[in-house]
mmCIF file of C-alpha atoms in Angstrom:
data_model
loop_
_atom_site.group_PDB
_atom_site.id
_atom_site.type_symbol
_atom_site.label_atom_id
_atom_site.label_comp_id
_atom_site.label_asym_id
_atom_site.label_seq_id
_atom_site.Cartn_x
_atom_site.Cartn_y
_atom_site.Cartn_z
ATOM 1 C CA MET A 15 159.345 144.491 173.740
ATOM 2 C CA ALA A 16 159.202 140.750 175.452
ATOM 3 C CA ALA A 17 157.966 142.577 178.349
ATOM 4 C CA THR A 18 155.606 144.505 176.825
ATOM 5 C CA SER A 19 154.477 141.017 174.752
ATOM 6 C CA TRP A 20 154.144 138.989 178.224
ATOM 7 C CA GLU A 21 152.081 141.500 179.738
ATOM 8 C CA ASP A 22 149.466 141.912 176.663
ATOM 9 C CA SER A 23 149.150 138.029 176.036
ATOM 10 C CA VAL A 24 147.976 137.687 179.835
ATOM 11 C CA LYS A 25 145.464 140.420 180.157
ATOM 12 C CA SER A 26 142.371 138.616 178.786
ATOM 13 C CA LEU A 27 143.445 135.560 180.950
ATOM 14 C CA LYS A 28 141.796 134.802 184.499
ATOM 15 C CA GLY A 29 143.771 131.921 185.112
ATOM 16 C CA VAL A 30 145.734 128.898 183.371
ATOM 17 C CA ILE A 31 145.740 125.225 183.979
ATOM 18 C CA LEU A 32 149.057 123.813 183.369
ATOM 19 C CA ASP A 33 149.768 119.921 182.161
ATOM 20 C CA MET A 34 152.433 118.455 184.110
ATOM 21 C CA CYS A 35 154.474 115.139 183.127
ATOM 22 C CA GLY A 36 155.946 116.180 179.774
ATOM 23 C CA VAL A 37 155.027 119.608 180.179
ATOM 24 C CA LEU A 38 157.005 120.875 183.159
ATOM 25 C CA TYR A 39 158.810 117.470 183.773
ATOM 26 C CA ASP A 40 160.106 114.144 182.365
ATOM 27 C CA ALA A 41 159.301 111.682 184.610
ATOM 28 C CA GLY A 42 162.315 108.858 185.266
ATOM 29 C CA GLU A 43 162.982 106.254 187.928
ATOM 30 C CA ASP A 44 164.972 109.000 189.631
ATOM 31 C CA GLY A 45 161.550 110.756 190.053
ATOM 32 C CA GLY A 46 162.497 112.876 186.943
ATOM 33 C CA THR A 47 164.012 115.817 185.827
ATOM 34 C CA PRO A 48 162.416 119.504 185.259
ATOM 35 C CA ILE A 49 162.340 120.466 181.534
ATOM 36 C CA PRO A 50 164.526 123.421 180.775
ATOM 37 C CA GLY A 51 163.116 126.947 181.553
ATOM 38 C CA SER A 52 159.747 124.902 183.120
ATOM 39 C CA VAL A 53 160.798 125.984 186.634
ATOM 40 C CA GLU A 54 161.257 129.556 185.770
ATOM 41 C CA ALA A 55 157.858 129.272 183.844
ATOM 42 C CA VAL A 56 156.065 128.732 186.754
ATOM 43 C CA LYS A 57 157.692 131.359 188.745
ATOM 44 C CA ARG A 58 156.414 133.727 186.149
ATOM 45 C CA LEU A 59 153.014 132.720 185.743
ATOM 46 C CA ARG A 60 152.705 133.381 189.407
ATOM 47 C CA ALA A 61 154.416 136.772 189.580
ATOM 48 C CA SER A 62 151.443 137.611 187.374
ATOM 49 C CA ASP A 63 148.832 137.003 190.041
ATOM 50 C CA LEU A 64 146.997 134.780 187.237
ATOM 51 C CA LYS A 65 145.252 131.715 188.682
ATOM 52 C CA LEU A 66 147.022 128.871 188.767
ATOM 53 C CA ARG A 67 146.389 125.186 188.612
ATOM 54 C CA PHE A 68 147.873 122.035 187.539
ATOM 55 C CA CYS A 69 146.314 119.075 186.439
ATOM 56 C CA THR A 70 148.148 115.439 186.471
ATOM 57 C CA ASN A 71 146.957 112.190 185.570
ATOM 58 C CA GLU A 72 149.936 110.761 187.841
ATOM 59 C CA THR A 73 148.734 107.797 189.691
ATOM 60 C CA GLN A 74 151.835 106.274 191.168
ATOM 61 C CA ALA A 75 151.877 108.414 194.427
ATOM 62 C CA THR A 76 149.573 110.471 196.379
ATOM 63 C CA ARG A 77 149.368 114.145 195.501
ATOM 64 C CA GLU A 78 150.898 114.724 198.925
ATOM 65 C CA LYS A 79 153.900 112.932 197.803
ATOM 66 C CA PHE A 80 153.912 113.956 194.133
ATOM 67 C CA VAL A 81 153.948 117.844 194.969
ATOM 68 C CA ALA A 82 156.852 116.895 197.360
ATOM 69 C CA LYS A 83 158.901 115.395 194.359
ATOM 70 C CA LEU A 84 158.259 118.915 192.384
ATOM 71 C CA GLN A 85 159.039 120.810 195.408
ATOM 72 C CA ARG A 86 162.277 119.355 195.455
ATOM 73 C CA MET A 87 162.554 119.758 191.720
ATOM 74 C CA GLY A 88 162.084 123.598 192.532
ATOM 75 C CA PHE A 89 158.585 124.356 191.170
ATOM 76 C CA GLU A 90 156.589 126.270 193.719
ATOM 77 C CA ILE A 91 153.432 124.322 193.911
ATOM 78 C CA SER A 92 150.804 123.616 196.755
ATOM 79 C CA VAL A 93 148.698 120.106 197.314
ATOM 80 C CA SER A 94 145.465 122.219 196.774
ATOM 81 C CA GLU A 95 146.980 123.537 193.470
ATOM 82 C CA VAL A 96 147.058 119.812 191.898
ATOM 83 C CA PHE A 97 144.219 117.913 190.648
ATOM 84 C CA SER A 98 144.771 114.154 190.436
ATOM 85 C CA PRO A 99 142.257 111.503 189.096
ATOM 86 C CA ALA A 100 142.612 109.663 192.628
ATOM 87 C CA PRO A 101 141.109 111.718 195.033
ATOM 88 C CA ALA A 102 138.625 112.717 192.243
ATOM 89 C CA ALA A 103 137.482 108.739 192.437
ATOM 90 C CA VAL A 104 137.163 108.492 195.679
ATOM 91 C CA ALA A 105 134.695 111.372 195.922
ATOM 92 C CA ILE A 106 132.745 109.436 193.104
ATOM 93 C CA LEU A 107 132.936 106.168 194.672
ATOM 94 C CA LYS A 108 131.647 107.476 198.155
ATOM 95 C CA GLU A 109 128.856 109.606 196.279
ATOM 96 C CA ARG A 110 127.739 106.375 194.311
ATOM 97 C CA GLY A 111 127.927 103.949 197.202
ATOM 98 C CA LEU A 112 130.788 101.940 195.212
ATOM 99 C CA ARG A 113 133.093 98.962 196.735
ATOM 100 C CA PRO A 114 136.354 99.172 194.303
ATOM 101 C CA HIS A 115 138.756 96.303 193.451
ATOM 102 C CA LEU A 116 141.894 98.307 192.927
ATOM 103 C CA LEU A 117 144.337 97.419 190.300
ATOM 104 C CA VAL A 118 146.631 100.814 191.246
ATOM 105 C CA HIS A 119 150.118 101.359 191.722
ATOM 106 C CA ASP A 120 151.324 100.552 195.406
ATOM 107 C CA ASP A 121 152.133 103.844 196.150
ATOM 108 C CA VAL A 122 148.655 105.647 195.104
ATOM 109 C CA VAL A 123 146.572 103.026 197.918
ATOM 110 C CA PRO A 124 146.726 105.260 200.735
ATOM 111 C CA GLU A 125 144.533 107.953 198.999
ATOM 112 C CA PHE A 126 141.784 104.756 199.071
ATOM 113 C CA ASP A 127 141.958 104.266 202.533
ATOM 114 C CA HIS A 128 138.735 105.612 203.545
ATOM 115 C CA VAL A 129 136.639 103.872 201.105
ATOM 116 C CA GLU A 130 135.176 100.460 201.822
ATOM 117 C CA LYS A 131 136.447 97.778 199.558
ATOM 118 C CA THR A 132 135.206 94.364 200.581
ATOM 119 C CA ASN A 133 133.014 92.623 198.553
ATOM 120 C CA PRO A 134 133.860 94.895 195.415
ATOM 121 C CA ASN A 135 131.100 96.087 192.944
ATOM 122 C CA CYS A 136 133.444 98.000 190.568
ATOM 123 C CA VAL A 137 137.373 97.950 189.489
ATOM 124 C CA VAL A 138 139.443 101.321 189.485
ATOM 125 C CA ILE A 139 142.433 100.875 186.965
ATOM 126 C CA GLY A 140 145.468 103.087 187.465
ATOM 127 C CA ASP A 141 148.692 103.402 185.690
ATOM 128 C CA ALA A 142 149.875 99.822 187.934
ATOM 129 C CA ALA A 143 153.390 99.906 186.405
ATOM 130 C CA GLU A 144 154.928 96.345 187.490
ATOM 131 C CA LYS A 145 151.750 95.655 189.034
ATOM 132 C CA PHE A 146 150.118 95.004 185.816
ATOM 133 C CA SER A 147 150.785 91.488 185.487
ATOM 134 C CA TYR A 148 148.422 88.534 183.901
ATOM 135 C CA GLN A 149 147.618 87.578 187.238
ATOM 136 C CA ASN A 150 146.291 91.055 188.193
ATOM 137 C CA LEU A 151 144.529 91.690 185.232
ATOM 138 C CA ASN A 152 143.135 88.669 185.261
ATOM 139 C CA THR A 153 141.968 89.065 188.554
ATOM 140 C CA ALA A 154 140.539 92.461 187.717
ATOM 141 C CA PHE A 155 138.571 90.867 184.515
ATOM 142 C CA ARG A 156 136.912 88.113 187.029
ATOM 143 C CA VAL A 157 135.537 90.714 189.071
ATOM 144 C CA LEU A 158 134.198 92.871 186.233
ATOM 145 C CA ILE A 159 132.631 90.032 184.488
ATOM 146 C CA GLY A 160 130.874 88.332 187.519
ATOM 147 C CA LEU A 161 129.184 91.834 188.239
ATOM 148 C CA GLU A 162 125.460 91.686 186.839
ATOM 149 C CA ASP A 163 126.195 95.477 186.335
ATOM 150 C CA PRO A 164 129.698 96.033 185.750
ATOM 151 C CA VAL A 165 131.339 99.312 186.423
ATOM 152 C CA LEU A 166 134.992 99.712 185.228
ATOM 153 C CA PHE A 167 136.686 103.049 186.073
ATOM 154 C CA SER A 168 140.019 104.237 184.479
ATOM 155 C CA LEU A 169 142.669 106.700 186.409
ATOM 156 C CA GLY A 170 143.069 108.486 182.676
ATOM 157 C CA ARG A 171 143.271 106.643 179.471
ATOM 158 C CA GLY A 172 146.569 107.310 177.809
ATOM 159 C CA LYS A 173 148.472 104.953 175.319
ATOM 160 C CA TYR A 174 152.200 105.652 176.631
ATOM 161 C CA TYR A 175 154.255 108.152 178.455
ATOM 162 C CA LYS A 176 157.746 109.437 178.442
ATOM 163 C CA GLU A 177 160.324 108.315 180.704
ATOM 164 C CA ASP A 178 164.165 109.333 180.884
ATOM 165 C CA ASP A 179 164.809 105.559 179.472
ATOM 166 C CA GLY A 180 162.360 105.630 177.123
ATOM 167 C CA LEU A 181 158.408 105.367 176.373
ATOM 168 C CA ASN A 182 156.114 103.013 178.732
ATOM 169 C CA LEU A 183 152.422 101.721 178.687
ATOM 170 C CA ASP A 184 149.963 103.709 180.339
ATOM 171 C CA VAL A 185 146.410 102.586 181.891
ATOM 172 C CA GLY A 186 144.584 103.210 178.644
ATOM 173 C CA VAL A 187 146.101 100.041 177.131
ATOM 174 C CA TYR A 188 144.796 97.915 179.903
ATOM 175 C CA MET A 189 141.678 99.823 180.320
ATOM 176 C CA LYS A 190 140.885 98.973 176.582
ATOM 177 C CA ALA A 191 141.739 95.162 177.462
ATOM 178 C CA LEU A 192 139.165 95.158 180.266
ATOM 179 C CA GLU A 193 136.622 96.951 178.452
ATOM 180 C CA TYR A 194 137.223 94.295 175.668
ATOM 181 C CA ALA A 195 136.846 90.869 177.613
ATOM 182 C CA CYS A 196 133.845 92.388 179.713
ATOM 183 C CA ASP A 197 131.863 94.244 176.929
ATOM 184 C CA VAL A 198 132.038 97.514 179.045
ATOM 185 C CA GLU A 199 132.610 100.932 178.676
ATOM 186 C CA ALA A 200 135.296 102.495 181.292
ATOM 187 C CA GLU A 201 133.901 105.560 183.334
ATOM 188 C CA VAL A 202 137.076 107.872 182.827
ATOM 189 C CA ILE A 203 138.517 109.904 185.657
ATOM 190 C CA GLY A 204 141.504 112.379 184.997
ATOM 191 C CA LYS A 205 142.459 113.827 181.689
ATOM 192 C CA PRO A 206 140.614 114.618 179.110
ATOM 193 C CA ALA A 207 137.341 113.658 180.750
ATOM 194 C CA PRO A 208 135.672 117.033 180.951
ATOM 195 C CA MET A 209 133.947 116.627 184.248
ATOM 196 C CA PHE A 210 137.498 116.512 185.514
ATOM 197 C CA PHE A 211 138.380 119.572 184.222
ATOM 198 C CA GLN A 212 134.941 121.248 185.048
ATOM 199 C CA LYS A 213 136.245 120.772 188.853
ATOM 200 C CA VAL A 214 139.550 122.159 188.435
ATOM 201 C CA LEU A 215 137.398 125.498 186.421
ATOM 202 C CA ASP A 216 134.870 125.576 189.714
ATOM 203 C CA ASP A 217 137.909 125.922 191.868
ATOM 204 C CA MET A 218 139.079 128.589 190.337
ATOM 205 C CA GLY A 219 136.214 130.247 190.025
ATOM 206 C CA ILE A 220 135.921 130.621 186.254
ATOM 207 C CA PRO A 221 132.756 129.791 183.848
ATOM 208 C CA SER A 222 133.806 126.703 181.547
ATOM 209 C CA HIS A 223 132.311 128.922 178.644
ATOM 210 C CA GLU A 224 135.484 131.427 179.313
ATOM 211 C CA ALA A 225 138.238 128.518 179.183
ATOM 212 C CA HIS A 226 140.250 128.145 175.851
ATOM 213 C CA ARG A 227 142.803 125.263 175.122
#
């Protein structure tokens, strides 16, 4: 009966987009741990021949390092299937000719290696963790407040996230501080921005009007 129910449930689907942290695994200092049943669920989705993509606001590592961590947990995931904010931000910066001041985690900085960063004319903020010091936030504030037309990009806007030892403040809290101080509205790159999900659907070849939550 269970098998029939599963087969029926996927008949009308063309693909599945999965969130990651808090859905597939819980984050932690040791890299995190898979949520019980999640590895098997991904394997079952793959066996169904549905198109499968993964979305994350993970901004503490490059996609390559992030995927390698998940593979060590037992997930069958490739880099090309994972959509994260940093590569999307790089594409926007290049398209608009912007030079960012980065307030991001050290491990995600390599994603921006091929972006011009001298004399910044915008600020990109991500989950910088311990880098969210007063000095670093104030430096980002000074860059923004000194611009005639300030531009702030935020790699996500979450309030907090869960790690093995408890809840941690997320990038959205610091984004709101800079918005308030500089009287500017951030452009959010990542979940839940519609443009972010549209790029995933485009990659899957699925029209947006056929997508359901």
